[in-house]
mmCIF file of C-alpha atoms (C1' of nucleotides) and ligand atoms in Angstrom:
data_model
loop_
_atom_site.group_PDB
_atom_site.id
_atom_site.type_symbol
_atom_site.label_atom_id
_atom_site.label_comp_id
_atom_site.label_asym_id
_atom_site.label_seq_id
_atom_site.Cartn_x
_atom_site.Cartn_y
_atom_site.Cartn_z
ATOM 1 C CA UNK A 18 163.195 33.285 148.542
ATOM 2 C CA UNK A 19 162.499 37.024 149.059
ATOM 3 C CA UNK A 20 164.043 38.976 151.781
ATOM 4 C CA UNK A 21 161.563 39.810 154.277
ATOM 5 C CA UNK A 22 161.181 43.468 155.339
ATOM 6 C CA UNK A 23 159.474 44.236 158.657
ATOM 7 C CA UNK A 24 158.373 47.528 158.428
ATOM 8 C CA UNK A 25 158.594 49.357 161.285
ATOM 9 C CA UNK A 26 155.694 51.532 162.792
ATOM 10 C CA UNK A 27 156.093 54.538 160.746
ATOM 11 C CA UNK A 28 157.218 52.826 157.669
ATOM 12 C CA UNK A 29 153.991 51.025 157.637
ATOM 13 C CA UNK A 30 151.789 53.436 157.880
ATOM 14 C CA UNK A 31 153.208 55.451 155.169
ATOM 15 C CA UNK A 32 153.558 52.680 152.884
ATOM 16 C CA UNK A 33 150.138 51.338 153.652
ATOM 17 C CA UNK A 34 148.874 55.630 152.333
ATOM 18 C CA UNK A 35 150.756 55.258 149.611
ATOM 19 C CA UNK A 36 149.675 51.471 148.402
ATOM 20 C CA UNK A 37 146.052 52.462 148.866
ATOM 21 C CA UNK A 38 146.305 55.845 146.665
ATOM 22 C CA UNK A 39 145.498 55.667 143.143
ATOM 23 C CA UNK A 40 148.380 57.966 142.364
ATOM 24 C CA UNK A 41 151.473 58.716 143.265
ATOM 25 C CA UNK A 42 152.140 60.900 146.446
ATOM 26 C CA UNK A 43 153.732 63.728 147.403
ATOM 27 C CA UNK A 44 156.019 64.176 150.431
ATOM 28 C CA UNK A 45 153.789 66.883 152.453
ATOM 29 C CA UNK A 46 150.572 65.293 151.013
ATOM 30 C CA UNK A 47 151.672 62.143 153.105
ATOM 31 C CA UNK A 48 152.790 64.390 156.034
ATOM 32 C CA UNK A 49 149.254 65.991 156.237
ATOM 33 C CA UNK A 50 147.608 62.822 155.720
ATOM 34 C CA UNK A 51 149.232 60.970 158.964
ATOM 35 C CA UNK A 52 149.009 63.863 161.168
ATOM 36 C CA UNK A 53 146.311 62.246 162.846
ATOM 37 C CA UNK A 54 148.383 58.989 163.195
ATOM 38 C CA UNK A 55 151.190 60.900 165.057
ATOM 39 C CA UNK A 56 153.698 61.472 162.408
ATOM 40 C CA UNK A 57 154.098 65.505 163.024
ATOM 41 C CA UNK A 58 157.198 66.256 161.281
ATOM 42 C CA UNK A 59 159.283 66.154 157.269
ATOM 43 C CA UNK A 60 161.965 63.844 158.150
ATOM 44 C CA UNK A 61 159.803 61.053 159.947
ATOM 45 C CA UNK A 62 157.777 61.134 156.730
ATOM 46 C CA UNK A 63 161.334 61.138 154.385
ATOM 47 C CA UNK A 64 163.544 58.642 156.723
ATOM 48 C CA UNK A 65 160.485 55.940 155.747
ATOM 49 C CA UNK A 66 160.403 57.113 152.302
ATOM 50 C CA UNK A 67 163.960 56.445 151.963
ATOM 51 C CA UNK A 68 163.935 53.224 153.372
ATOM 52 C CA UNK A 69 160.695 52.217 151.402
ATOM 53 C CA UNK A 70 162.423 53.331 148.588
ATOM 54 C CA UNK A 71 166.015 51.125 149.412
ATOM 55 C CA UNK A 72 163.857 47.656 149.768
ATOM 56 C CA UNK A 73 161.638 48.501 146.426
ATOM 57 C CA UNK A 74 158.228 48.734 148.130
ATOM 58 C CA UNK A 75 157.817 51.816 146.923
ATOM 59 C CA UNK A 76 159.609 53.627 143.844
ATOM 60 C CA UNK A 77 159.867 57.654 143.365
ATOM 61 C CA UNK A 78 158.703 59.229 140.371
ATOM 62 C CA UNK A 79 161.921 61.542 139.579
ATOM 63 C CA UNK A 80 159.851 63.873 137.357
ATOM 64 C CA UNK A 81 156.934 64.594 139.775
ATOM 65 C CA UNK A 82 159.012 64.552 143.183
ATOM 66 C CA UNK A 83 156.102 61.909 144.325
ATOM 67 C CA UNK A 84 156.060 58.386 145.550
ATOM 68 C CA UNK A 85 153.875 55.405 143.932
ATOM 69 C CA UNK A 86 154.026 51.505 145.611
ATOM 70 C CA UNK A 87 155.866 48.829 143.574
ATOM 71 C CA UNK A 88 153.287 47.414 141.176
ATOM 72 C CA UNK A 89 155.565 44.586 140.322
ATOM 73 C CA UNK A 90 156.087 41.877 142.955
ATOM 74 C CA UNK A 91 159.658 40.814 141.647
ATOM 75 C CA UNK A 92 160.951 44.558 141.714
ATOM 76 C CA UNK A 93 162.677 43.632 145.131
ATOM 77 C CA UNK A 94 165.775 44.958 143.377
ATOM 78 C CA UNK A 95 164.105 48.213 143.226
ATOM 79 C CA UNK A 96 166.962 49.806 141.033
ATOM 80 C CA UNK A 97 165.389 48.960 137.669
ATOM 81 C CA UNK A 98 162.387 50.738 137.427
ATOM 82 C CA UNK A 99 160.232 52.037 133.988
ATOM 83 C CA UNK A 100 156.857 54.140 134.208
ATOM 84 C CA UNK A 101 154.478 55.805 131.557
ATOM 85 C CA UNK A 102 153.380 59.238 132.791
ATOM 86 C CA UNK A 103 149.884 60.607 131.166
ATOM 87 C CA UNK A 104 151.085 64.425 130.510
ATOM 88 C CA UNK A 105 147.102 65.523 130.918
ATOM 89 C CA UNK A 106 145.947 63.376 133.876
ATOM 90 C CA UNK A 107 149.402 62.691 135.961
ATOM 91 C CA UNK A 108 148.459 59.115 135.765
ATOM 92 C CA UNK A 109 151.421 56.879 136.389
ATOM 93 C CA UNK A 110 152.002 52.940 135.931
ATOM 94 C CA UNK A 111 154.871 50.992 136.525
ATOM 95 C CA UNK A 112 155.639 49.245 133.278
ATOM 96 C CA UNK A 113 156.640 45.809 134.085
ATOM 97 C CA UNK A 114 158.639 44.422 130.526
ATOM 98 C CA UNK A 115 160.925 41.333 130.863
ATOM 99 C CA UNK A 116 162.280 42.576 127.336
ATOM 100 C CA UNK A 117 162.432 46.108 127.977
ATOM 101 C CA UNK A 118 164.143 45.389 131.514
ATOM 102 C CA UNK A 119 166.784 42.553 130.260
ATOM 103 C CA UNK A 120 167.344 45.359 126.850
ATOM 104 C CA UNK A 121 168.116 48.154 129.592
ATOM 105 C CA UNK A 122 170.174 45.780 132.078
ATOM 106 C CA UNK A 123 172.256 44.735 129.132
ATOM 107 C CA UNK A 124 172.724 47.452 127.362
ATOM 108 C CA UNK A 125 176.357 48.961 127.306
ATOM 109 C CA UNK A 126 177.024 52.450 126.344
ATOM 110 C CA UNK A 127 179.903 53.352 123.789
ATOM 111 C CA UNK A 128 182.764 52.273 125.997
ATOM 112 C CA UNK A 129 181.258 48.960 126.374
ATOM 113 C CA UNK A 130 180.293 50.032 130.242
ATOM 114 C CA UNK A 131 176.985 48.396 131.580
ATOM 115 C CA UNK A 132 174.857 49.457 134.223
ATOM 116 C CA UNK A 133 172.394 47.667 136.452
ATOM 117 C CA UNK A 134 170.855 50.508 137.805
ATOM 118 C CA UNK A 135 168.114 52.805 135.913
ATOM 119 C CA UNK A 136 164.984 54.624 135.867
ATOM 120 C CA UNK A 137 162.949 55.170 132.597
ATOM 121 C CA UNK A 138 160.299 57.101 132.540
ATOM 122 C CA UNK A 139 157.815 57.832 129.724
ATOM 123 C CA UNK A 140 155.999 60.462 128.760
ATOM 124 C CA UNK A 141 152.421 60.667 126.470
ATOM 125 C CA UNK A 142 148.596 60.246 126.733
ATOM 126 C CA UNK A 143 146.654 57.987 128.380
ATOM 127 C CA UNK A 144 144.008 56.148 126.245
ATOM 128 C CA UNK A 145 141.262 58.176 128.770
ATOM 129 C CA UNK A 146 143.326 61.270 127.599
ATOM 130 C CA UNK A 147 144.038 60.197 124.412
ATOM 131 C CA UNK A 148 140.123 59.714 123.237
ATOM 132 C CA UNK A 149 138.764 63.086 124.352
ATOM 133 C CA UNK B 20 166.900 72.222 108.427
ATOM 134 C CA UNK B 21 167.246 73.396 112.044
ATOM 135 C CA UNK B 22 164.753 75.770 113.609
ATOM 136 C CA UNK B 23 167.386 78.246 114.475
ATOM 137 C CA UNK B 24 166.397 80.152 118.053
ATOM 138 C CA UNK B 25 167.776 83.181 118.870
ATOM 139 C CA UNK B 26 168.386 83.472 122.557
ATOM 140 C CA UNK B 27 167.475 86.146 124.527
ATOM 141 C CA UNK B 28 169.969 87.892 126.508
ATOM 142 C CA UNK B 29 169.485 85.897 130.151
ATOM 143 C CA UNK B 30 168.845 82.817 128.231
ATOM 144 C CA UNK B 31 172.271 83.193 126.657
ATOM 145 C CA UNK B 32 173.941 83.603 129.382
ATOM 146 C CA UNK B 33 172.738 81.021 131.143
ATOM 147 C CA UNK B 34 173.018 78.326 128.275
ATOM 148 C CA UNK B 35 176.959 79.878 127.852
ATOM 149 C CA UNK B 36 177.588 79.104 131.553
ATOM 150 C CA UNK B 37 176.102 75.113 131.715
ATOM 151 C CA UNK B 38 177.751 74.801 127.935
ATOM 152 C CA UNK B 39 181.407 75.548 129.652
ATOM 153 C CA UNK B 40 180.827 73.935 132.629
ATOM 154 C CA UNK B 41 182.310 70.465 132.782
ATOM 155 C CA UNK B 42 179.346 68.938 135.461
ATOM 156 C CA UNK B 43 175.546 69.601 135.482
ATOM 157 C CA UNK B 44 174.684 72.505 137.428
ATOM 158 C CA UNK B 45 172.309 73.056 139.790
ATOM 159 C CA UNK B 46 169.640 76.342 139.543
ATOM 160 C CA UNK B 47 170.858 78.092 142.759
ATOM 161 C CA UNK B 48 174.688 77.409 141.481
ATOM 162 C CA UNK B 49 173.797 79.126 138.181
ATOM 163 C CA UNK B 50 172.299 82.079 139.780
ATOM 164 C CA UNK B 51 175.172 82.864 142.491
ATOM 165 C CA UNK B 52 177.407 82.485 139.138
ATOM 166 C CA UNK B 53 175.197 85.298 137.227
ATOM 167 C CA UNK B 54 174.297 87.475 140.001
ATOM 168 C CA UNK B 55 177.946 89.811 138.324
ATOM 169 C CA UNK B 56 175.888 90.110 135.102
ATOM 170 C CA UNK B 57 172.752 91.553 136.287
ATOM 171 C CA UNK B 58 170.778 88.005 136.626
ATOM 172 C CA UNK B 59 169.216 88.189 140.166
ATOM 173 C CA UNK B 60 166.715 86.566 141.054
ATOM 174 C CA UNK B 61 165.596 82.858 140.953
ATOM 175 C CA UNK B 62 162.951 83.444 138.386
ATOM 176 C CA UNK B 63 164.844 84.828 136.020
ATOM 177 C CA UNK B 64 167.282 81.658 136.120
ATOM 178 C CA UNK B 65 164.452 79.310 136.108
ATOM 179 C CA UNK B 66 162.328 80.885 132.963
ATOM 180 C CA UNK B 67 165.963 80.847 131.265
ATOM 181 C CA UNK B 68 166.175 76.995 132.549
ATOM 182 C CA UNK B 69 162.810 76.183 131.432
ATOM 183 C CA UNK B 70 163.259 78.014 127.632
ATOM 184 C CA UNK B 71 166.353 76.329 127.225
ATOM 185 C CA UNK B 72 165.092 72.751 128.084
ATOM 186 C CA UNK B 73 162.010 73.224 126.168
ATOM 187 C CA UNK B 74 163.693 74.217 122.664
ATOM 188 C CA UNK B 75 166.296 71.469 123.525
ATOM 189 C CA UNK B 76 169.442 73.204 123.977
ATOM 190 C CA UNK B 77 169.884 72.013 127.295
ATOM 191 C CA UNK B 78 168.382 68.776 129.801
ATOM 192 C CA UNK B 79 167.422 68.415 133.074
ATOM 193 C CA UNK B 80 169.042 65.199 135.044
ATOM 194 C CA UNK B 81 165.800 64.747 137.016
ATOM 195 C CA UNK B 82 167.339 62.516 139.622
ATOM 196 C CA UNK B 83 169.381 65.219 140.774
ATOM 197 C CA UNK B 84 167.419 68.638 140.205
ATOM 198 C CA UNK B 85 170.838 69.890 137.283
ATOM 199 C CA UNK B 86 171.235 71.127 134.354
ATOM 200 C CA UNK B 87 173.180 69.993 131.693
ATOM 201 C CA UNK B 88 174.049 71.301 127.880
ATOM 202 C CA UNK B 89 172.859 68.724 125.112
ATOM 203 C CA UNK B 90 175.778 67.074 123.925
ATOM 204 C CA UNK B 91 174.130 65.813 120.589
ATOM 205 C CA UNK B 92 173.195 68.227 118.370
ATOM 206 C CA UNK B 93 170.596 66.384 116.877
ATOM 207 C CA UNK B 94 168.590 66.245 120.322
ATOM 208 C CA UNK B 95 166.624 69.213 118.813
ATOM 209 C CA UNK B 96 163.599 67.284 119.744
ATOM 210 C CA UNK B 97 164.928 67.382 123.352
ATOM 211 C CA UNK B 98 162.139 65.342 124.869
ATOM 212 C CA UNK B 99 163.621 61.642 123.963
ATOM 213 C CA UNK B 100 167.092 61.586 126.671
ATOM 214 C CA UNK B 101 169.480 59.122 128.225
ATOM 215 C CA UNK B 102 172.239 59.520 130.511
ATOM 216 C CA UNK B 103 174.597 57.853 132.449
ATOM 217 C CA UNK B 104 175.268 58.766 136.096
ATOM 218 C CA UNK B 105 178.263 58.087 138.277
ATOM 219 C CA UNK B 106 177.034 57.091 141.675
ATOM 220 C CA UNK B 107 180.477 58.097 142.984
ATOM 221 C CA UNK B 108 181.897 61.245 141.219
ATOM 222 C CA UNK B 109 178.071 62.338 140.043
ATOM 223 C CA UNK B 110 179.844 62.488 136.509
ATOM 224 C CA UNK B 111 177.109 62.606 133.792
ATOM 225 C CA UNK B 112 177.242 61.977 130.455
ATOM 226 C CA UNK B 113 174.412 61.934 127.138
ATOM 227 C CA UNK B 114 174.113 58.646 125.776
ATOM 228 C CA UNK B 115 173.378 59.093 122.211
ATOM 229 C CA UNK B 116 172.993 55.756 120.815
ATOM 230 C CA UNK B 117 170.696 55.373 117.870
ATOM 231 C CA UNK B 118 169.523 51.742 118.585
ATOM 232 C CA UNK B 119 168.699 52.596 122.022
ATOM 233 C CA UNK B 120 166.795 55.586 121.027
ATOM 234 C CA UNK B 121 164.951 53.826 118.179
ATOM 235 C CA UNK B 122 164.135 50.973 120.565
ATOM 236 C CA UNK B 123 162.321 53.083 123.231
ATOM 237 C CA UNK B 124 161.106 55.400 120.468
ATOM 238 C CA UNK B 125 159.202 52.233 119.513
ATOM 239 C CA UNK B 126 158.581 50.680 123.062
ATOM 240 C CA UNK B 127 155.044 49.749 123.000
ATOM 241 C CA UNK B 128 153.701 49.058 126.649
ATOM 242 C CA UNK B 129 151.116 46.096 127.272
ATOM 243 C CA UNK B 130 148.601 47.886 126.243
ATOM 244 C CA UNK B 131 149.823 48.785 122.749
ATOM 245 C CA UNK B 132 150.719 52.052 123.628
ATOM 246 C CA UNK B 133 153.378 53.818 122.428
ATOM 247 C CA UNK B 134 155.360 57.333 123.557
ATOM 248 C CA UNK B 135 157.425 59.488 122.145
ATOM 249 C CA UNK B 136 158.844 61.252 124.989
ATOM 250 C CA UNK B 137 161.116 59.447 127.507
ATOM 251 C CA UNK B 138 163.603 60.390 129.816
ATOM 252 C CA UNK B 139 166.215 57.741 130.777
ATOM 253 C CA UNK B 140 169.095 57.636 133.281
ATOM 254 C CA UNK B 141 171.305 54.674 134.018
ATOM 255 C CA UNK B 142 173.488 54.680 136.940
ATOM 256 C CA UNK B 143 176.597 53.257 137.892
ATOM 257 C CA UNK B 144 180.339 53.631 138.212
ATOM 258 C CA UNK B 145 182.601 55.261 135.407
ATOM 259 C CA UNK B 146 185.658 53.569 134.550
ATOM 260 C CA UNK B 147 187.692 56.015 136.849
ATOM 261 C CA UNK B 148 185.706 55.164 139.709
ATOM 262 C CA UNK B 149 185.659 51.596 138.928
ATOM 263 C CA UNK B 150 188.979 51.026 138.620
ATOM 264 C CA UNK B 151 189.809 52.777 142.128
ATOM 265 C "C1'" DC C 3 154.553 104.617 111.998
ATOM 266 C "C1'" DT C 4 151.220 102.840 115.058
ATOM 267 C "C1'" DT C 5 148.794 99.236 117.026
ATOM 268 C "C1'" DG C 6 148.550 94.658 118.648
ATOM 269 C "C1'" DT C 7 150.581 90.720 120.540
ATOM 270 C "C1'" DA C 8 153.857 87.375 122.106
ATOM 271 C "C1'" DA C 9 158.015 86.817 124.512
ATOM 272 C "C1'" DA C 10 161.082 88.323 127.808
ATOM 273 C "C1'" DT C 11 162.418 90.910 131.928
ATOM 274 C "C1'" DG C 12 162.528 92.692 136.852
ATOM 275 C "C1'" DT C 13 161.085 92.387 141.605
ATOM 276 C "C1'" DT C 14 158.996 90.751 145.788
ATOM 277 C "C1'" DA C 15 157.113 87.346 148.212
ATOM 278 C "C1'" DT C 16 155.957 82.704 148.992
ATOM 279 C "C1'" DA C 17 155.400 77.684 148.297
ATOM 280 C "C1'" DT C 18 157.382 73.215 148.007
ATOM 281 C "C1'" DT C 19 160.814 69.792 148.681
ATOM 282 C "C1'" DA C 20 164.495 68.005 151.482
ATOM 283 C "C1'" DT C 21 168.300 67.836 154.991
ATOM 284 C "C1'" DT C 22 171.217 68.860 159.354
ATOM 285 C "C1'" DA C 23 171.814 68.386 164.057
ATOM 286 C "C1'" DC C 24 170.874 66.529 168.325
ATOM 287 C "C1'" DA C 25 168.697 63.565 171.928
ATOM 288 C "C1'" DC C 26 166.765 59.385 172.943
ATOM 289 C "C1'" DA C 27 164.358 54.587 172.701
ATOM 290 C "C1'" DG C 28 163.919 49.735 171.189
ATOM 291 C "C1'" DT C 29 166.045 45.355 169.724
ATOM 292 C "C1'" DG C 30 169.145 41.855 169.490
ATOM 293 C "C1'" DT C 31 174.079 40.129 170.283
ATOM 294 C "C1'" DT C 32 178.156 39.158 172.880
ATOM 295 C "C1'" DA D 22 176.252 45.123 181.150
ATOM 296 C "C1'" DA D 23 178.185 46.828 176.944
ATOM 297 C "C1'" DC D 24 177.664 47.290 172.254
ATOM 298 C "C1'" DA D 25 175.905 48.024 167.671
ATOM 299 C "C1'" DC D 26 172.179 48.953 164.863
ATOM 300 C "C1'" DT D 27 167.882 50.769 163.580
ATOM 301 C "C1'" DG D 28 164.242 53.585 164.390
ATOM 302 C "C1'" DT D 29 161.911 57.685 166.577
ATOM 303 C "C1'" DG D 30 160.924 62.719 167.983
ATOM 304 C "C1'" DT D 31 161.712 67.592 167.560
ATOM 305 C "C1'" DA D 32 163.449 71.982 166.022
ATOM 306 C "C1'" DA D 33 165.675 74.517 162.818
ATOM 307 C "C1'" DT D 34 167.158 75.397 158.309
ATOM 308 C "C1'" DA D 35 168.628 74.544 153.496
ATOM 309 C "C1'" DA D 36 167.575 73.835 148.761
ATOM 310 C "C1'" DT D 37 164.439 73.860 144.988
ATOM 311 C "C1'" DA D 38 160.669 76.040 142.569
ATOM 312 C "C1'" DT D 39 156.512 78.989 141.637
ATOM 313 C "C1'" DA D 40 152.850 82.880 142.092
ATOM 314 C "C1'" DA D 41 151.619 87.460 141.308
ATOM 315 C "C1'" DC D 42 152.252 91.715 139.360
ATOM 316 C "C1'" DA D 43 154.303 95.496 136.651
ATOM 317 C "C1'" DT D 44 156.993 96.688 132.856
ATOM 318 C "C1'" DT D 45 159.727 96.304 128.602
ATOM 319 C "C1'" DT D 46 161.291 94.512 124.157
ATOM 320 C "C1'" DA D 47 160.822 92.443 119.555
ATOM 321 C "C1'" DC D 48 158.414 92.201 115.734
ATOM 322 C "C1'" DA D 49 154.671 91.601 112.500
ATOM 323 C "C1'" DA D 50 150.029 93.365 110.639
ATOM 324 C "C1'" DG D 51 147.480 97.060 109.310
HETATM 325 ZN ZN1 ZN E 11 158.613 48.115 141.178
HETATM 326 ZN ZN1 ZN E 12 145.599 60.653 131.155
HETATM 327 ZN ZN1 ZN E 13 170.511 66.152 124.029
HETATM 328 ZN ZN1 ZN E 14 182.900 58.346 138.607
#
DNA sequence: CTTGTAAATGTTATATTATTACACAGTGTT
DNA sequence: AACACTGTGTAATAATATAACATTTACAAG
């Protein structure tokens, strides 16, 4: 049974932007984007981020400083996240792998030390990109 | 055969300065610690930064905006990256691990696609903050 | 040796991303 | 009521990164 999150008034409306957008978002692109809905300031827009963030709704691209929702219903954990980036288009997808995540969760570095947390990200074409 | 690149005077200093230091470094860090050899302004740092990650010589840890020196010298390629990160004493180390690299080398997403650029970075607790 | 060109430098200003500090309001528990 | 916890609002500022422009250096082609 999943935890359930009640998102406050300001969390929701950011998270409902960001679910809706196509691509990931930007800090100030959500600021100037719910303006109108009374959110006038950085930190209102970055305390919901970082709580979105901490319950896995939404995950942040570290490589483009932007925000994208959780495309993966069982990412609840929210600290083992993978994404392909499209180098031309900025195109992001969450890569959803139950190899690729149980390879990463197990994997133990030289010393034999394991870590649950981790953020992949990977880097290429698109096929759109790809075939032009 | 290594492509052997010549750095350029603010280039070396910069890549001397993150190759002593024990801890990534951050861009702002770097330039207060140049300013005594004639390196002044933020630009100059960051086109050194960006030169140095590009031929591979050094790596950005992306999840917390630092620098560190590539501690495997066959990273040339500098575009396929793993690291560990203490969440306690933000200690950082290169994984160089040839299965893991040939395994996401290979990754092949649900669409068949592959990519050959990746950046990866687990996180956790090193074995002196562990056993604490 | 001169001309062309790519890479690097220097400088100023500015844009973008993120946090600190403080005051207060809502909710639920004891 | 007293308390703890989470969320909100606002202003100021810190930290990270780039734009624009002028100049200089390195080096190869002619
Ligand atoms: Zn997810
Ligand atoms: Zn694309
Ligand atoms: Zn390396
Ligand atoms: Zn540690």
């Amino acid at each position: 049974m999943e935890k359930q999150h009640n998102l406050s008034k300001n969390q929701k409306i950011i998270f409902d932007l960001i679910d809706k957008s196509p691509e990931p978002l930007k800090a100030y692109s959500i600021l100037f984007n719910v303006q109108k809905k009374g959110i006038n300031a950085p930190l209102q827009v970055y305390r919901a981020l970082d709580k979105l963030v901490e319950i896995g709704k939404i995950h942040k691209i570290e490589s483009r400083n932007a925000f994208i929702a959780c495309q993966n219903s069982s990412c609840q954990i929210s600290k083992a996240t993978a994404f392909s980036i499209c180098e031309s288009c900025e195109k992001v997808s969450e890569i959803s792998n139950t190899k690729l995540s149980k390879y990463l969760s197990n994997f133990a570095d030289e010393a034999g030390m394991k870590y649950s947390k981790y953020n992949l990200e990977f880097f290429g074409l698109c096929k759109k990109c790809k075939s032009k």
